[in-house]
Amino acid sequence: MTADGTSPSGNSAPQLEGLIIRAPERGDRDDILGVVRDAFSRDERDASEELDIVLSTWEVGTAPYHLEFVAVADGIIAGHVLAAPGDLGGREVVAVAPLAVSPPFQRRGIGRSLMTRLLHGAEAADLPLVVLLGLPAYYGQFGFEPSGPLGICYPTVGEDNPHFLVRRFASYDPSYRGDFTYRWETAQG
């Protein structure tokens, strides 16, 4: 199960009518943090790790590509996705920071809509690739593939971890290799 409630097979309920995907506005931050908290909190865990990723990314600044989006459904923020800048072998790339959908809105296509918008924006910005840590069965529907065979590693989770994934675009070339680090990780270190 992903944080948007979609099963790894991609099955979901019908998409919401009138769903709006837009860039966040100044007053949206508390609502965004609420969505992330609610999407990732379970009986056995809290969402502190995902909240820290969003807050840390905001603190160091997002990539210049403006790849942060909220989903507005029924007049409220129901989902959020953010591209966090990072370094891959000395080159700037972006990674999907948490894709989150509030539980009452899960399984209705919001996560899919947010991810599609982010990937279209990354491709339009002529980025070579986007990386993320997630479920291969779910993110495979968006063209993500394992990073290990491409020579890309996120040391935090280990070499050849099947959950660290890459989505390549037209400007990708095989010289994009090495260890990935989020910009917020180096700022904290």
GROMACS .gro file of C-alpha atoms in nm:
model
  189
    1MET     CA    1   0.000   0.000   0.000
    2THR     CA    2   0.128   0.349  -0.082
    3ALA     CA    3   0.059   0.662   0.118
    4ASP     CA    4  -0.216   0.753  -0.125
    5GLY     CA    5  -0.394   0.429  -0.040
    6THR     CA    6  -0.356   0.278  -0.384
    7SER     CA    7  -0.267  -0.086  -0.391
    8PRO     CA    8   0.067  -0.175  -0.551
    9SER     CA    9  -0.125  -0.306  -0.851
   10GLY     CA   10  -0.251   0.048  -0.910
   11ASN     CA   11  -0.618  -0.029  -0.849
   12SER     CA   12  -0.811   0.270  -0.727
   13ALA     CA   13  -1.160   0.412  -0.708
   14PRO     CA   14  -1.280   0.654  -0.976
   15GLN     CA   15  -1.103   0.989  -0.990
   16LEU     CA   16  -1.270   1.283  -0.818
   17GLU     CA   17  -1.471   1.531  -1.021
   18GLY     CA   18  -1.336   1.884  -0.998
   19LEU     CA   19  -0.995   1.786  -0.861
   20ILE     CA   20  -0.749   2.076  -0.887
   21ILE     CA   21  -0.373   2.021  -0.900
   22ARG     CA   22  -0.188   2.347  -0.837
   23ALA     CA   23   0.130   2.494  -0.695
   24PRO     CA   24   0.108   2.554  -0.321
   25GLU     CA   25   0.028   2.900  -0.194
   26ARG     CA   26   0.184   3.080   0.102
   27GLY     CA   27  -0.092   2.982   0.344
   28ASP     CA   28  -0.093   2.611   0.252
   29ARG     CA   29   0.198   2.489   0.465
   30ASP     CA   30   0.003   2.385   0.775
   31ASP     CA   31  -0.251   2.200   0.560
   32ILE     CA   32   0.030   2.027   0.368
   33LEU     CA   33   0.195   1.913   0.690
   34GLY     CA   34  -0.142   1.784   0.810
   35VAL     CA   35  -0.186   1.580   0.492
   36VAL     CA   36   0.165   1.432   0.523
   37ARG     CA   37   0.111   1.351   0.891
   38ASP     CA   38  -0.226   1.187   0.830
   39ALA     CA   39  -0.109   0.993   0.523
   40PHE     CA   40   0.193   0.838   0.692
   41SER     CA   41   0.071   0.788   1.049
   42ARG     CA   42  -0.029   0.437   1.148
   43ASP     CA   43  -0.085   0.262   1.479
   44GLU     CA   44   0.270   0.132   1.473
   45ARG     CA   45   0.444   0.451   1.354
   46ASP     CA   46   0.423   0.824   1.332
   47ALA     CA   47   0.500   1.039   1.030
   48SER     CA   48   0.798   1.222   1.180
   49GLU     CA   49   1.041   1.101   0.912
   50GLU     CA   50   0.823   1.220   0.623
   51LEU     CA   51   0.744   1.548   0.801
   52ASP     CA   52   1.116   1.606   0.855
   53ILE     CA   53   1.183   1.549   0.483
   54VAL     CA   54   0.923   1.808   0.381
   55LEU     CA   55   1.034   2.063   0.643
   56SER     CA   56   1.403   2.012   0.565
   57THR     CA   57   1.341   2.047   0.192
   58TRP     CA   58   1.151   2.370   0.247
   59GLU     CA   59   1.433   2.496   0.470
   60VAL     CA   60   1.712   2.442   0.215
   61GLY     CA   61   1.493   2.548  -0.074
   62THR     CA   62   1.335   2.351  -0.352
   63ALA     CA   63   1.495   2.298  -0.688
   64PRO     CA   64   1.449   2.586  -0.934
   65TYR     CA   65   1.198   2.379  -1.129
   66HIS     CA   66   0.897   2.456  -0.907
   67LEU     CA   67   0.802   2.091  -0.873
   68GLU     CA   68   0.576   2.104  -0.572
   69PHE     CA   69   0.203   2.049  -0.605
   70VAL     CA   70  -0.108   2.017  -0.394
   71ALA     CA   71  -0.434   1.848  -0.483
   72VAL     CA   72  -0.748   2.035  -0.384
   73ALA     CA   73  -1.065   1.828  -0.354
   74ASP     CA   74  -1.394   1.944  -0.211
   75GLY     CA   75  -1.227   2.278  -0.135
   76ILE     CA   76  -0.952   2.138   0.089
   77ILE     CA   77  -0.594   2.027   0.037
   78ALA     CA   78  -0.617   1.651   0.003
   79GLY     CA   79  -0.272   1.564  -0.134
   80HIS     CA   80   0.085   1.686  -0.177
   81VAL     CA   81   0.401   1.598  -0.366
   82LEU     CA   82   0.739   1.769  -0.364
   83ALA     CA   83   1.059   1.731  -0.565
   84ALA     CA   84   1.357   1.770  -0.335
   85PRO     CA   85   1.692   1.872  -0.483
   86GLY     CA   86   1.983   1.639  -0.442
   87ASP     CA   87   2.325   1.544  -0.570
   88LEU     CA   88   2.405   1.243  -0.788
   89GLY     CA   89   2.775   1.200  -0.845
   90GLY     CA   90   2.835   1.577  -0.840
   91ARG     CA   91   2.531   1.670  -1.052
   92GLU     CA   92   2.204   1.819  -0.934
   93VAL     CA   93   1.900   1.597  -0.974
   94VAL     CA   94   1.567   1.586  -0.795
   95ALA     CA   95   1.397   1.322  -0.586
   96VAL     CA   96   1.031   1.282  -0.505
   97ALA     CA   97   0.986   1.368  -0.142
   98PRO     CA   98   0.676   1.214   0.009
   99LEU     CA   99   0.376   1.166  -0.214
  100ALA     CA  100   0.092   1.198   0.037
  101VAL     CA  101  -0.286   1.184   0.020
  102SER     CA  102  -0.515   1.239   0.318
  103PRO     CA  103  -0.685   0.909   0.416
  104PRO     CA  104  -1.046   1.020   0.341
  105PHE     CA  105  -0.936   1.093  -0.018
  106GLN     CA  106  -0.720   0.788  -0.082
  107ARG     CA  107  -0.789   0.539  -0.362
  108ARG     CA  108  -0.949   0.808  -0.577
  109GLY     CA  109  -0.669   0.891  -0.820
  110ILE     CA  110  -0.521   1.188  -0.634
  111GLY     CA  111  -0.177   1.031  -0.587
  112ARG     CA  112  -0.169   0.933  -0.952
  113SER     CA  113  -0.269   1.286  -1.058
  114LEU     CA  114  -0.002   1.446  -0.838
  115MET     CA  115   0.273   1.213  -0.957
  116THR     CA  116   0.175   1.259  -1.321
  117ARG     CA  117   0.185   1.638  -1.282
  118LEU     CA  118   0.527   1.628  -1.114
  119LEU     CA  119   0.671   1.400  -1.383
  120HIS     CA  120   0.532   1.616  -1.664
  121GLY     CA  121   0.690   1.919  -1.496
  122ALA     CA  122   1.025   1.741  -1.461
  123GLU     CA  123   1.019   1.639  -1.824
  124ALA     CA  124   0.922   1.990  -1.937
  125ALA     CA  125   1.215   2.127  -1.733
  126ASP     CA  126   1.441   1.893  -1.936
  127LEU     CA  127   1.557   1.706  -1.627
  128PRO     CA  128   1.746   1.386  -1.702
  129LEU     CA  129   1.582   1.182  -1.427
  130VAL     CA  130   1.390   1.177  -1.103
  131VAL     CA  131   1.463   0.936  -0.816
  132LEU     CA  132   1.250   0.816  -0.526
  133LEU     CA  133   1.228   0.563  -0.248
  134GLY     CA  134   0.905   0.368  -0.281
  135LEU     CA  135   0.717   0.057  -0.381
  136PRO     CA  136   0.838  -0.073  -0.719
  137ALA     CA  137   0.499  -0.228  -0.803
  138TYR     CA  138   0.321   0.108  -0.758
  139TYR     CA  139   0.578   0.346  -0.906
  140GLY     CA  140   0.648   0.116  -1.200
  141GLN     CA  141   0.322   0.240  -1.355
  142PHE     CA  142   0.489   0.581  -1.389
  143GLY     CA  143   0.799   0.440  -1.559
  144PHE     CA  144   1.019   0.410  -1.250
  145GLU     CA  145   1.275   0.130  -1.254
  146PRO     CA  146   1.535  -0.004  -1.009
  147SER     CA  147   1.834   0.230  -0.973
  148GLY     CA  148   2.103  -0.036  -0.913
  149PRO     CA  149   2.140  -0.154  -1.274
  150LEU     CA  150   2.193   0.211  -1.375
  151GLY     CA  151   2.478   0.255  -1.126
  152ILE     CA  152   2.273   0.480  -0.897
  153CYS     CA  153   2.269   0.418  -0.522
  154TYR     CA  154   2.113   0.584  -0.219
  155PRO     CA  155   2.363   0.481   0.052
  156THR     CA  156   2.107   0.539   0.329
  157VAL     CA  157   1.916   0.230   0.213
  158GLY     CA  158   2.207   0.039   0.065
  159GLU     CA  159   2.336  -0.057  -0.275
  160ASP     CA  160   2.088  -0.230  -0.508
  161ASN     CA  161   1.793  -0.165  -0.277
  162PRO     CA  162   1.489  -0.253  -0.494
  163HIS     CA  163   1.290   0.036  -0.346
  164PHE     CA  164   1.526   0.310  -0.467
  165LEU     CA  165   1.392   0.387  -0.813
  166VAL     CA  166   1.470   0.605  -1.113
  167ARG     CA  167   1.245   0.759  -1.378
  168ARG     CA  168   1.454   0.848  -1.685
  169PHE     CA  169   1.359   1.120  -1.934
  170ALA     CA  170   1.476   1.206  -2.287
  171SER     CA  171   1.781   1.404  -2.165
  172TYR     CA  172   1.910   1.113  -1.955
  173ASP     CA  173   2.250   0.970  -2.038
  174PRO     CA  174   2.437   0.686  -1.869
  175SER     CA  175   2.691   0.923  -1.715
  176TYR     CA  176   2.433   0.994  -1.443
  177ARG     CA  177   2.575   0.747  -1.192
  178GLY     CA  178   2.698   0.734  -0.836
  179ASP     CA  179   2.563   0.796  -0.489
  180PHE     CA  180   2.255   1.012  -0.439
  181THR     CA  181   2.224   1.253  -0.146
  182TYR     CA  182   1.939   1.493  -0.071
  183ARG     CA  183   2.051   1.856  -0.038
  184TRP     CA  184   1.893   1.868   0.309
  185GLU     CA  185   2.107   1.573   0.418
  186THR     CA  186   2.429   1.758   0.333
  187ALA     CA  187   2.296   2.077   0.497
  188GLN     CA  188   2.235   1.884   0.820
  189GLY     CA  189   2.569   1.701   0.806
   0.00000   0.00000   0.00000
